[in-house]
Tab-separated table of C-alpha atoms in Angstrom:
chain	number	residue	atom	x	y	z
A	28	MET	CA	5.245	-88.948	-19.547
A	29	LYS	CA	8.889	-89.431	-20.289
A	30	GLU	CA	10.403	-87.455	-17.375
A	31	LYS	CA	9.435	-88.135	-13.803
A	32	ILE	CA	9.728	-84.506	-12.720
A	33	LEU	CA	8.066	-85.183	-9.372
A	34	GLU	CA	10.013	-88.321	-8.425
A	35	GLY	CA	10.434	-88.461	-4.684
A	36	LYS	CA	7.728	-85.871	-3.937
A	37	VAL	CA	4.580	-86.433	-1.907
A	38	ALA	CA	1.384	-84.712	-2.966
A	39	VAL	CA	-2.091	-84.289	-1.460
A	40	VAL	CA	-4.965	-83.512	-3.862
A	41	ALA	CA	-8.062	-82.348	-1.944
A	42	GLY	CA	-11.136	-83.106	-4.071
A	43	SER	CA	-9.687	-85.727	-6.388
A	44	GLY	CA	-12.490	-88.252	-6.546
A	45	GLN	CA	-13.483	-87.269	-10.058
A	46	GLY	CA	-13.182	-84.580	-12.726
A	47	ILE	CA	-10.315	-82.109	-12.653
A	48	GLY	CA	-8.990	-83.314	-9.304
A	49	ARG	CA	-8.866	-86.874	-10.536
A	50	SER	CA	-6.997	-85.895	-13.709
A	51	ILE	CA	-4.463	-83.875	-11.658
A	52	ALA	CA	-3.943	-86.765	-9.243
A	53	LEU	CA	-3.396	-89.171	-12.150
A	54	GLY	CA	-0.874	-86.734	-13.697
A	55	LEU	CA	1.019	-86.406	-10.407
A	56	GLY	CA	1.288	-90.163	-10.122
A	57	GLU	CA	2.499	-90.463	-13.677
A	58	ALA	CA	5.092	-87.757	-12.960
A	59	GLY	CA	6.495	-89.860	-10.104
A	60	ALA	CA	4.831	-88.349	-7.011
A	61	GLU	CA	3.338	-90.370	-4.219
A	62	VAL	CA	-0.244	-89.198	-3.997
A	63	ILE	CA	-2.879	-88.927	-1.298
A	64	THR	CA	-6.227	-88.743	-3.005
A	65	ASN	CA	-9.254	-87.296	-1.261
A	66	ASN	CA	-12.908	-86.597	-1.215
A	67	ARG	CA	-15.519	-86.401	1.516
A	68	TRP	CA	-16.747	-89.980	1.719
A	69	PRO	CA	-16.722	-93.282	-0.235
A	70	GLY	CA	-18.792	-93.512	-3.380
A	71	SER	CA	-19.463	-89.769	-3.718
A	72	THR	CA	-21.711	-89.222	-6.684
A	73	GLY	CA	-24.996	-87.471	-7.222
A	74	ASN	CA	-25.744	-83.883	-8.152
A	75	ALA	CA	-24.070	-80.776	-6.792
A	76	MET	CA	-26.597	-78.255	-8.164
A	77	LEU	CA	-29.290	-79.922	-10.218
A	78	THR	CA	-32.367	-80.556	-8.112
A	79	GLU	CA	-34.726	-83.493	-8.419
A	80	GLU	CA	-37.393	-81.054	-9.600
A	81	GLN	CA	-35.117	-79.719	-12.379
A	82	TYR	CA	-34.115	-83.247	-13.376
A	83	GLY	CA	-37.796	-84.154	-13.661
A	84	GLN	CA	-38.336	-81.195	-16.051
A	85	LEU	CA	-35.721	-82.492	-18.538
A	86	SER	CA	-37.034	-84.095	-21.733
A	87	GLU	CA	-36.568	-87.857	-22.012
A	88	LYS	CA	-33.778	-87.293	-24.547
A	89	ASP	CA	-32.040	-84.862	-22.164
A	90	LYS	CA	-32.440	-87.274	-19.292
A	91	GLN	CA	-30.721	-89.996	-21.337
A	92	TRP	CA	-27.912	-87.575	-22.145
A	93	TYR	CA	-27.546	-86.528	-18.524
A	94	ASP	CA	-27.544	-90.070	-17.184
A	95	LEU	CA	-24.946	-91.119	-19.722
A	96	VAL	CA	-22.630	-88.165	-18.981
A	97	GLN	CA	-23.029	-88.532	-15.259
A	98	LYS	CA	-21.614	-92.078	-15.387
A	99	GLN	CA	-18.351	-90.545	-16.678
A	100	PHE	CA	-18.057	-88.382	-13.607
A	101	THR	CA	-18.682	-90.787	-10.781
A	102	GLY	CA	-15.972	-92.071	-8.470
A	103	ASP	CA	-14.214	-91.303	-5.226
A	104	ALA	CA	-10.714	-91.038	-3.739
A	105	GLU	CA	-10.257	-94.808	-3.697
A	106	THR	CA	-11.140	-95.316	-7.333
A	107	THR	CA	-8.635	-92.560	-8.239
A	108	ALA	CA	-5.927	-94.096	-6.069
A	109	GLN	CA	-6.583	-97.465	-7.668
A	110	MET	CA	-6.190	-95.907	-11.115
A	111	ILE	CA	-2.810	-94.418	-10.125
A	112	ARG	CA	-1.635	-97.801	-8.806
A	113	GLU	CA	-2.833	-99.560	-11.963
A	114	ASN	CA	-0.701	-97.126	-13.941
A	115	GLY	CA	2.352	-98.106	-11.897
A	116	GLY	CA	2.250	-95.248	-9.402
A	117	GLU	CA	1.869	-95.044	-5.617
A	118	ALA	CA	-1.294	-93.666	-4.035
A	119	SER	CA	-3.483	-93.910	-0.951
A	120	ALA	CA	-6.976	-92.587	-0.439
A	121	CYS	CA	-8.145	-90.533	2.479
A	122	PHE	CA	-11.777	-89.668	2.954
A	123	ALA	CA	-12.125	-86.377	4.775
A	124	ASP	CA	-14.228	-83.246	4.552
A	125	ILE	CA	-11.742	-80.354	4.261
A	126	SER	CA	-14.345	-77.831	5.413
A	127	ASP	CA	-13.915	-79.419	8.866
A	128	PHE	CA	-10.800	-78.201	10.625
A	129	GLN	CA	-10.054	-81.490	12.330
A	130	GLU	CA	-10.693	-83.631	9.241
A	131	ALA	CA	-8.353	-81.396	7.185
A	132	GLU	CA	-5.654	-82.089	9.776
A	133	LEU	CA	-6.244	-85.809	9.417
A	134	LEU	CA	-5.873	-85.495	5.671
A	135	ILE	CA	-2.461	-83.817	5.903
A	136	ARG	CA	-1.354	-86.164	8.701
A	137	ARG	CA	-2.249	-89.122	6.478
A	138	ALA	CA	0.313	-87.975	3.942
A	139	VAL	CA	3.071	-87.582	6.581
A	140	GLU	CA	2.255	-90.907	8.260
A	141	THR	CA	2.006	-92.785	4.992
A	142	TYR	CA	4.853	-91.257	2.954
A	143	GLY	CA	6.896	-89.377	5.535
A	144	LYS	CA	6.318	-85.773	4.344
A	145	ILE	CA	4.201	-83.460	2.192
A	146	ASP	CA	5.752	-81.484	-0.627
A	147	ILE	CA	2.725	-80.553	-2.783
A	148	LEU	CA	-0.734	-79.481	-1.688
A	149	ILE	CA	-3.365	-79.052	-4.436
A	150	ASN	CA	-6.827	-77.865	-3.417
A	151	VAL	CA	-9.435	-78.613	-6.061
A	152	ALA	CA	-12.621	-79.269	-4.031
A	153	GLY	CA	-15.540	-76.922	-4.651
A	154	THR	CA	-19.229	-76.493	-5.368
A	155	PHE	CA	-21.723	-73.769	-6.257
A	156	GLY	CA	-25.374	-73.025	-6.868
A	157	ILE	CA	-27.398	-71.061	-9.347
A	158	CYS	CA	-29.463	-68.413	-7.605
A	159	ASP	CA	-30.322	-64.701	-7.691
A	160	ILE	CA	-28.231	-62.917	-5.162
A	161	ASP	CA	-31.215	-61.793	-3.159
A	162	GLN	CA	-32.464	-65.396	-2.984
A	163	ILE	CA	-29.218	-67.004	-1.772
A	164	SER	CA	-29.880	-68.875	1.463
A	165	GLU	CA	-27.509	-69.002	4.381
A	166	GLU	CA	-27.249	-72.729	3.748
A	167	LEU	CA	-26.108	-72.216	0.139
A	168	TRP	CA	-23.614	-69.511	1.146
A	169	ASP	CA	-22.119	-71.700	3.817
A	170	LYS	CA	-22.085	-74.735	1.568
A	171	VAL	CA	-19.977	-72.909	-1.042
A	172	ASN	CA	-17.768	-70.802	1.201
A	173	ASN	CA	-17.035	-73.487	3.761
A	174	ILE	CA	-15.053	-75.288	1.029
A	175	LYS	CA	-13.591	-72.242	-0.677
A	176	PRO	CA	-11.761	-70.479	0.931
A	177	LYS	CA	-12.253	-72.052	4.432
A	178	GLY	CA	-11.423	-75.614	3.421
A	179	TYR	CA	-8.393	-74.468	1.451
A	180	PHE	CA	-7.212	-72.545	4.507
A	181	ASN	CA	-7.729	-75.610	6.635
A	182	THR	CA	-5.483	-77.872	4.518
A	183	MET	CA	-2.895	-75.094	4.146
A	184	ARG	CA	-2.875	-74.482	7.856
A	185	PHE	CA	-1.745	-78.028	8.617
A	186	ALA	CA	0.506	-78.577	5.537
A	187	ILE	CA	2.572	-75.380	5.884
A	188	PRO	CA	4.370	-76.251	9.143
A	189	TYR	CA	5.796	-79.401	7.491
A	190	MET	CA	6.738	-77.401	4.382
A	191	LYS	CA	8.396	-74.704	6.509
A	192	GLN	CA	10.436	-77.349	8.336
A	193	GLN	CA	11.798	-78.808	5.085
A	194	ARG	CA	11.933	-75.322	3.517
A	195	TYR	CA	10.177	-76.503	0.426
A	196	GLY	CA	6.598	-76.666	-0.710
A	197	ARG	CA	4.156	-76.130	-3.581
A	198	ILE	CA	0.610	-75.024	-2.828
A	199	ILE	CA	-1.812	-74.738	-5.786
A	200	ASN	CA	-5.372	-73.593	-5.224
A	201	CYS	CA	-8.295	-73.959	-7.646
A	202	THR	CA	-10.157	-70.706	-8.184
A	203	SER	CA	-12.343	-69.513	-11.050
A	204	ARG	CA	-12.531	-66.587	-13.391
A	205	ALA	CA	-15.661	-65.843	-11.380
A	206	PHE	CA	-13.455	-64.219	-8.733
A	207	MET	CA	-13.692	-61.107	-10.939
A	208	GLY	CA	-17.495	-61.334	-11.118
A	209	ASP	CA	-19.543	-63.391	-13.513
A	210	VAL	CA	-22.508	-63.231	-15.871
A	211	ILE	CA	-23.899	-66.367	-14.214
A	212	LYS	CA	-26.055	-65.980	-11.111
A	213	HIS	CA	-23.728	-67.361	-8.464
A	214	ALA	CA	-22.459	-64.444	-6.391
A	215	GLU	CA	-21.678	-66.817	-3.512
A	216	TYR	CA	-19.229	-68.618	-5.835
A	217	CYS	CA	-17.690	-65.331	-6.968
A	218	ALA	CA	-17.082	-64.442	-3.366
A	219	ALA	CA	-15.633	-67.875	-2.537
A	220	ASN	CA	-13.134	-67.747	-5.382
A	221	ALA	CA	-12.143	-64.168	-4.654
A	222	GLY	CA	-11.374	-65.414	-1.196
A	223	VAL	CA	-9.191	-68.167	-2.709
A	224	VAL	CA	-7.233	-65.569	-4.678
A	225	GLY	CA	-6.721	-63.401	-1.542
A	226	LEU	CA	-5.633	-66.418	0.494
A	227	THR	CA	-3.219	-67.471	-2.210
A	228	ARG	CA	-1.614	-64.087	-2.599
A	229	GLY	CA	-1.324	-63.573	1.162
A	230	ALA	CA	0.294	-66.975	1.623
A	231	ALA	CA	2.731	-66.370	-1.219
A	232	ILE	CA	4.033	-63.241	0.429
A	233	GLU	CA	4.300	-64.780	3.884
A	234	LEU	CA	6.004	-67.937	2.702
A	235	ARG	CA	8.499	-66.513	0.267
A	236	GLU	CA	11.446	-67.020	2.653
A	237	TYR	CA	10.726	-70.695	3.126
A	238	GLY	CA	11.003	-72.000	-0.396
A	239	ILE	CA	7.206	-72.368	-0.533
A	240	THR	CA	5.232	-71.105	-3.518
A	241	CYS	CA	1.496	-70.580	-3.664
A	242	ASN	CA	-0.444	-70.088	-6.885
A	243	ALA	CA	-4.025	-70.316	-8.085
A	244	PHE	CA	-5.575	-71.605	-11.287
A	245	GLY	CA	-9.002	-71.246	-12.772
A	246	PRO	CA	-9.877	-74.206	-14.998
A	247	PHE	CA	-12.322	-74.290	-17.864
A	248	ALA	CA	-12.962	-77.986	-18.423
A	249	LYS	CA	-15.577	-80.704	-18.529
A	250	THR	CA	-16.683	-81.379	-14.936
A	251	ARG	CA	-19.747	-82.426	-13.072
A	252	ALA	CA	-20.528	-78.751	-12.596
A	253	ALA	CA	-20.283	-78.116	-16.343
A	254	TYR	CA	-22.812	-80.757	-17.313
A	255	GLU	CA	-25.138	-79.889	-14.457
A	256	MET	CA	-25.056	-76.250	-15.568
A	257	GLU	CA	-25.962	-77.301	-19.093
A	258	ALA	CA	-28.804	-79.425	-17.767
A	259	ILE	CA	-30.133	-76.472	-15.711
A	260	SER	CA	-29.851	-74.289	-18.835
A	261	ARG	CA	-31.803	-76.785	-20.863
A	262	VAL	CA	-34.623	-76.642	-18.265
A	263	SER	CA	-34.657	-72.923	-17.657
A	264	GLY	CA	-33.122	-71.373	-20.730
A	265	ASN	CA	-30.897	-68.416	-19.924
A	266	SER	CA	-32.336	-67.872	-16.484
A	267	ILE	CA	-28.961	-68.840	-15.036
A	268	LEU	CA	-27.558	-65.638	-16.555
A	269	ALA	CA	-27.734	-62.294	-14.890
A	270	ASP	CA	-30.744	-60.204	-15.965
A	271	GLY	CA	-30.042	-58.313	-19.115
A	272	ILE	CA	-27.284	-60.704	-20.263
A	273	THR	CA	-27.824	-62.372	-23.613
A	274	GLY	CA	-26.015	-65.341	-25.101
A	275	ASP	CA	-25.479	-68.975	-24.212
A	276	ILE	CA	-23.156	-70.798	-21.858
A	277	PRO	CA	-20.527	-72.933	-23.685
A	278	ALA	CA	-21.956	-76.289	-24.760
A	279	PHE	CA	-20.702	-79.197	-22.608
A	280	ASP	CA	-19.509	-81.179	-25.625
A	281	ALA	CA	-17.412	-78.241	-26.785
A	282	THR	CA	-15.746	-77.842	-23.350
A	283	PRO	CA	-12.094	-79.070	-23.083
A	284	GLY	CA	-11.398	-82.235	-21.112
A	285	PRO	CA	-9.987	-81.972	-17.626
A	286	GLU	CA	-6.748	-83.664	-18.722
A	287	LYS	CA	-5.816	-80.425	-20.539
A	288	VAL	CA	-5.318	-78.722	-17.209
A	289	VAL	CA	-2.751	-81.182	-15.995
A	290	PRO	CA	0.534	-80.234	-17.680
A	291	PHE	CA	0.655	-76.678	-16.314
A	292	ILE	CA	-0.305	-77.874	-12.851
A	293	LEU	CA	2.568	-80.322	-12.891
A	294	TYR	CA	4.824	-77.457	-13.865
A	295	LEU	CA	3.640	-75.345	-10.953
A	296	ALA	CA	4.125	-78.375	-8.627
A	297	SER	CA	7.673	-78.921	-9.776
A	298	ALA	CA	11.067	-77.420	-8.913
A	299	PHE	CA	11.036	-75.550	-12.236
A	300	SER	CA	8.463	-73.054	-10.832
A	301	GLU	CA	10.480	-71.951	-7.799
A	302	LYS	CA	10.233	-68.259	-8.779
A	303	ILE	CA	6.499	-68.326	-9.573
A	304	SER	CA	4.279	-67.441	-6.584
A	305	GLY	CA	1.189	-65.408	-5.847
A	306	SER	CA	-0.080	-65.579	-9.403
A	307	VAL	CA	-3.443	-66.541	-10.871
A	308	PHE	CA	-3.765	-68.505	-14.103
A	309	THR	CA	-6.723	-69.523	-16.216
A	310	LEU	CA	-6.407	-72.813	-18.059
A	311	SER	CA	-8.700	-73.530	-20.970
A	312	GLY	CA	-7.810	-76.313	-23.295
A	313	ASN	CA	-4.348	-75.534	-24.619
A	314	ALA	CA	-4.649	-71.862	-23.711
A	315	ILE	CA	-2.743	-70.753	-20.604
A	316	GLN	CA	-3.520	-67.253	-19.391
A	317	MET	CA	-1.868	-65.299	-16.524
A	318	HIS	CA	-3.940	-62.608	-14.882
A	319	GLN	CA	-2.450	-59.122	-14.618
A	320	GLU	CA	-1.501	-58.005	-11.140
A	321	PRO	CA	-3.978	-55.488	-9.671
A	322	VAL	CA	-2.563	-51.933	-9.935
A	323	VAL	CA	-3.880	-48.475	-8.979
A	324	ALA	CA	-5.164	-47.088	-12.288
A	325	LYS	CA	-5.798	-43.500	-11.223
A	326	MET	CA	-5.560	-41.256	-8.193
A	327	MET	CA	-6.724	-37.782	-7.154
A	328	VAL	CA	-5.258	-35.907	-4.236
A	329	LYS	CA	-6.505	-32.807	-2.481
A	330	GLU	CA	-3.643	-30.395	-1.784
A	331	SER	CA	-4.963	-29.460	1.638
A	332	ASP	CA	-5.244	-30.933	5.102
A	333	ALA	CA	-8.994	-30.414	5.011
A	334	PRO	CA	-10.998	-33.501	3.994
A	335	TRP	CA	-12.737	-33.663	0.635
A	336	SER	CA	-16.221	-32.126	0.641
A	337	ILE	CA	-18.963	-33.936	-1.166
A	338	GLU	CA	-19.289	-30.959	-3.512
A	339	GLU	CA	-15.609	-31.203	-4.470
A	340	ILE	CA	-15.875	-34.936	-5.116
A	341	ILE	CA	-19.000	-34.367	-7.272
A	342	ARG	CA	-17.093	-31.822	-9.287
A	343	GLU	CA	-13.589	-33.415	-9.505
A	344	ALA	CA	-14.169	-37.206	-9.638
A	345	PRO	CA	-15.888	-37.344	-13.056
A	346	ARG	CA	-13.031	-35.430	-14.713
A	347	CYS	CA	-10.224	-37.145	-12.787
A	348	ILE	CA	-10.349	-40.721	-11.481
A	349	LEU	CA	-13.662	-41.441	-13.200
A	350	LYS	CA	-12.813	-39.997	-16.568
A	351	ASP	CA	-13.519	-42.614	-19.303
A	352	TYR	CA	-14.793	-44.919	-16.608
A	353	HIS	CA	-16.471	-48.210	-17.552
A	354	SER	CA	-18.292	-50.401	-15.062
A	355	ILE	CA	-17.875	-54.151	-15.152
A	356	ALA	CA	-21.643	-54.293	-14.981
A	357	ASP	CA	-21.836	-52.614	-18.416
A	358	ILE	CA	-21.357	-55.817	-20.454
C-alpha cells in the first residue's frame, strides 16, 4: 500500500484471529493504523459448525481436503498481531469474549491504555449453525445471537464514549446477506444479522452529530464457515438448503479470498468516508454492492375514523397493497 491513509489512527478488530478479521487487521496495519487484534482465547481453532459425527462421515479424500484447508484457517489474535509487526506495523493482541459485557469493556480499554485512544472499531466475530428452524436449540440460538448483535453492541457501548469525546469515530459491523432471509437453514443467523443491521442504522442516526459513522458489510469470502459448510454439504447433500430449494452452494475453491474485502473496509475506516453512515454493503470479490434503503412500497388508507373491518381488508388488500405481490418465499 503506497498511501498510509490511516496513519495515526487506532483500530480494534473484534474477531481477527483468522479469516476475514485477520485480513482486515493486516490491511489496517499496512495502512498505518495501530491495531488491537482480538479473539476469545489463545490458539482458537477447531470447528464452528461441523460435528465430529459429520467429520466421521466424510470420505477419506474429503477428510484430507478438509484437514489441509483447515490448516490455512488456524490462528489467534497473537499470531495476527505478530504478522502485522513482521510487516512493519504496530499491533497488540487482546483475548476477550465480546459476548461478555465486562470482557468487551476490557478489549476497548486495552486500546486506550496501549495506544491512547480508539478511532476505529470493526466487529467481525460471528458463528452460525445449520438446522431446521423448528429444531434450533436455545443453546444454538444464544451461541449465535450472543455474538451478533449482542457482542457488537457490547464493544460499541464502550468505544462510543471515547469517540464522542474526540468527536471522531468509524464503526464497521460485519453482517451477512442472510439478514434478508436465506435459502440455507440458519434462521438464527438471519435473525442475528438483521439485528446487526438494525443496530448499525440506529447508531448511525444517533451519532451523526459527533463525527462518528457506522456502517455494515456482508462479506462473501473464503472463511472457516465457508469450508465447514462445504464439508457439511458433502456429507448431507443439499439438506442444508431450505426444503424445496434446488441448486448447490458455491464451491469453496471458487469463493473469493478474504483479502478482497479489505480495500473497501479501509475506505470506510478512513476520513474519506465521513459522509457515509447507516449503509449496508455486500463485498464479493471485486464486486461492491450497496443495499437499497428500505422504503414503503404501497399504502392503503380508509377514509373514515372507523377501523378496517376484516371484510374490507379481504376485499381491498388484494387489489391495492397486495396487487402484483411476490413473497420472498417464492424462490
